[in-house]
Tab-separated table of C-alpha atoms in Angstrom:
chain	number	residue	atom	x	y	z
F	1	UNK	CA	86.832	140.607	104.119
F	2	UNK	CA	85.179	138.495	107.308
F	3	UNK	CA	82.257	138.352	104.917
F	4	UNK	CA	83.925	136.636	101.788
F	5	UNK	CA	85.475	134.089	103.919
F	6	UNK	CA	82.194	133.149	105.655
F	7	UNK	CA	80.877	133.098	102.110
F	8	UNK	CA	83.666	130.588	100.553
F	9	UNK	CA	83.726	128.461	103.649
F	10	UNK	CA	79.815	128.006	103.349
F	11	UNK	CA	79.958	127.501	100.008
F	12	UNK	CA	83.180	124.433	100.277
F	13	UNK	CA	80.745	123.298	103.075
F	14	UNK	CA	77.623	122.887	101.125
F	15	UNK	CA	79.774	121.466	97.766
F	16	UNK	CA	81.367	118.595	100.356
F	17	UNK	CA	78.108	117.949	101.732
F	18	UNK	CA	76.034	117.647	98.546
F	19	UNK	CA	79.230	115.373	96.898
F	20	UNK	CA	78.748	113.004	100.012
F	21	UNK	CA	75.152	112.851	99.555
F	22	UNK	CA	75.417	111.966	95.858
F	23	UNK	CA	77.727	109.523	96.424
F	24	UNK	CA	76.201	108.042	99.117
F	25	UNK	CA	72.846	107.655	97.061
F	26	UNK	CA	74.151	106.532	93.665
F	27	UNK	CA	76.636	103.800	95.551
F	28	UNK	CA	73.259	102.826	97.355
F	29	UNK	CA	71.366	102.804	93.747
F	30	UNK	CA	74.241	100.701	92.024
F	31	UNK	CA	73.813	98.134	94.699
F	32	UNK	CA	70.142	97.992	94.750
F	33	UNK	CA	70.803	97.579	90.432
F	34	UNK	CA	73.528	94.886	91.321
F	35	UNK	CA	71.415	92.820	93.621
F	36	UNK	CA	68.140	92.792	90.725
F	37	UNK	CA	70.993	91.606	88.164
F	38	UNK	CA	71.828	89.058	90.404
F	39	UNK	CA	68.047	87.569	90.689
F	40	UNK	CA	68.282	87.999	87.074
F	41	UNK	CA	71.590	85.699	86.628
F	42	UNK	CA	69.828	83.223	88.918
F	43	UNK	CA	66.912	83.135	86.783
F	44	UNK	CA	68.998	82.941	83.661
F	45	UNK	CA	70.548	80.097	85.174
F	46	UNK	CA	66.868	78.018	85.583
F	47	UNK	CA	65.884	79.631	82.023
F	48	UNK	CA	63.519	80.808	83.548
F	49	UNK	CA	63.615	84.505	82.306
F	50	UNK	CA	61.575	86.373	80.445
F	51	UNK	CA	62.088	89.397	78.224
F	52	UNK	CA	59.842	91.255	79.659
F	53	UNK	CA	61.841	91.113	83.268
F	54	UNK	CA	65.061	91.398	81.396
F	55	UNK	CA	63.580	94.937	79.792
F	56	UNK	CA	62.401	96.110	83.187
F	57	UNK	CA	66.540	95.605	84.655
F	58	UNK	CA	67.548	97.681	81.160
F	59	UNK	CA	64.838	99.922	82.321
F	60	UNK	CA	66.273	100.468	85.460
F	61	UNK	CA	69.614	100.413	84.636
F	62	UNK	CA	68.896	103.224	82.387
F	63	UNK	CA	67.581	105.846	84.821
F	64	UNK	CA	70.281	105.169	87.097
F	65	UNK	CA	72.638	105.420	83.887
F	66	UNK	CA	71.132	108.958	82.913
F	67	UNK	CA	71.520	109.859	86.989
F	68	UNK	CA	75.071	108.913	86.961
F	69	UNK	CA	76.454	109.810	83.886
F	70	UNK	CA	77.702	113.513	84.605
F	71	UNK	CA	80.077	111.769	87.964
F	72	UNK	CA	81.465	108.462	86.955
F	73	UNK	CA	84.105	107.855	84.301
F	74	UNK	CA	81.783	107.356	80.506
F	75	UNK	CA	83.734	104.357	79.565
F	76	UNK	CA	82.998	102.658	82.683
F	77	UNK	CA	79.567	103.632	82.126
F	78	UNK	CA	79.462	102.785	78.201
F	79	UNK	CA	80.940	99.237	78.639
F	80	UNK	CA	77.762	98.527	81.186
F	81	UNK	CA	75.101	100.021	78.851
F	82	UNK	CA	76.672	97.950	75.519
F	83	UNK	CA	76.575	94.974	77.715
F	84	UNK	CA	72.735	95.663	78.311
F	85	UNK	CA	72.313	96.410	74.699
F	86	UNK	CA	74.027	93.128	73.728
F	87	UNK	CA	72.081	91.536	76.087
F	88	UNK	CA	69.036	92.351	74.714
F	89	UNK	CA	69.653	90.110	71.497
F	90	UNK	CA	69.929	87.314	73.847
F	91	UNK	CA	67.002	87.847	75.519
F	92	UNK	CA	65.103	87.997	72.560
F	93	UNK	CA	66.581	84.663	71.343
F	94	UNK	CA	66.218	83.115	74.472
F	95	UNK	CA	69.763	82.277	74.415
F	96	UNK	CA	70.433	82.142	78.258
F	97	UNK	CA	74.298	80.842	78.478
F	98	UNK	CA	75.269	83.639	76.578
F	99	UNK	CA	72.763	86.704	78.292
F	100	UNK	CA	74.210	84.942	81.878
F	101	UNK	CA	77.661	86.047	80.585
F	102	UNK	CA	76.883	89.637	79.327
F	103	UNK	CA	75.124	89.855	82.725
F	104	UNK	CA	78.387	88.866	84.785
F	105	UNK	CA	79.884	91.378	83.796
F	106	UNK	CA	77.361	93.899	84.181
F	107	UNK	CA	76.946	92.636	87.897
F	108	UNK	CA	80.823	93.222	88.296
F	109	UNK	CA	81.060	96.126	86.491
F	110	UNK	CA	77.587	97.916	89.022
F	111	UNK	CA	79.907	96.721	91.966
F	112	UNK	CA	82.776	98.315	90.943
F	113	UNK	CA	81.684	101.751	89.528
F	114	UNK	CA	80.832	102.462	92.710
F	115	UNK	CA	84.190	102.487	94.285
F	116	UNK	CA	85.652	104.855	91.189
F	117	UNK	CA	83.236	107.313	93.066
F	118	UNK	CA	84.950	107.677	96.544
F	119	UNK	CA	87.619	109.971	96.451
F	120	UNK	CA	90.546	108.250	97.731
F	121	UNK	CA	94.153	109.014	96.767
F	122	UNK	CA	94.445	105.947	94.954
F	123	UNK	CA	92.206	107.673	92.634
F	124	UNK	CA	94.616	110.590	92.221
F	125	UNK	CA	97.929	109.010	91.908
């Protein structure tokens, strides 16, 4: 009996700790992604982007997309990846007012997935 508690309280202790951890590193990956898509606004901003840079940000936001995909709410998740996709038609077109305005919200939306991660009993109620 001893045995099977040790067992399910080491087992509750290593589930805790390895939800922290992922937490902890895809909230540090989603700001590292949110920081890039700023530079990228900025550069959108002096028209100064090209789609090669623009395709490297997709790039990225895609392995952190395929990382994060089995924690974080899909829709959350979908709206940022069709707002990449549409982006990509106005990077390709060189149409910078409107990619700046697909990539406000993707810059909002990578600081606020993020918080949908921590458990907190708003979350629950």
């Amino acid at each position: 009996m001893t045995k099977n508690i040790w067992a399910g309280l080491i087992a509750l202790v290593l589930v805790i700790a390895c939800g922290v951890l992922e937490v902890a590193l895809l909230s540090d990956y989603y700001e590292k992604l949110a920081a890039r898509c700023d530079e990228i606004i900025a550069k959108c901003e002096q028209e100064s982007l090209t789609l090669q840079e623009y395709n490297e940000l997709r790039r990225q936001w895609v392995q952190l997309r395929e990382t994060s995909e089995l924690l974080l709410p899909h829709i959350d998740v979908y709206e940022i990846n069709l707002r990449f996709a549409e982006g990509q038609a106005y990077a390709e077109q060189q149409d910078y007012p409107q990619l700046k305005a697909q990539l406000c919200v993707v810059a909002e939306l990578l600081e606020y997935v993020p918080h949908l991660m921590k458990p907190s009993l708003r979350h629950i109620v």
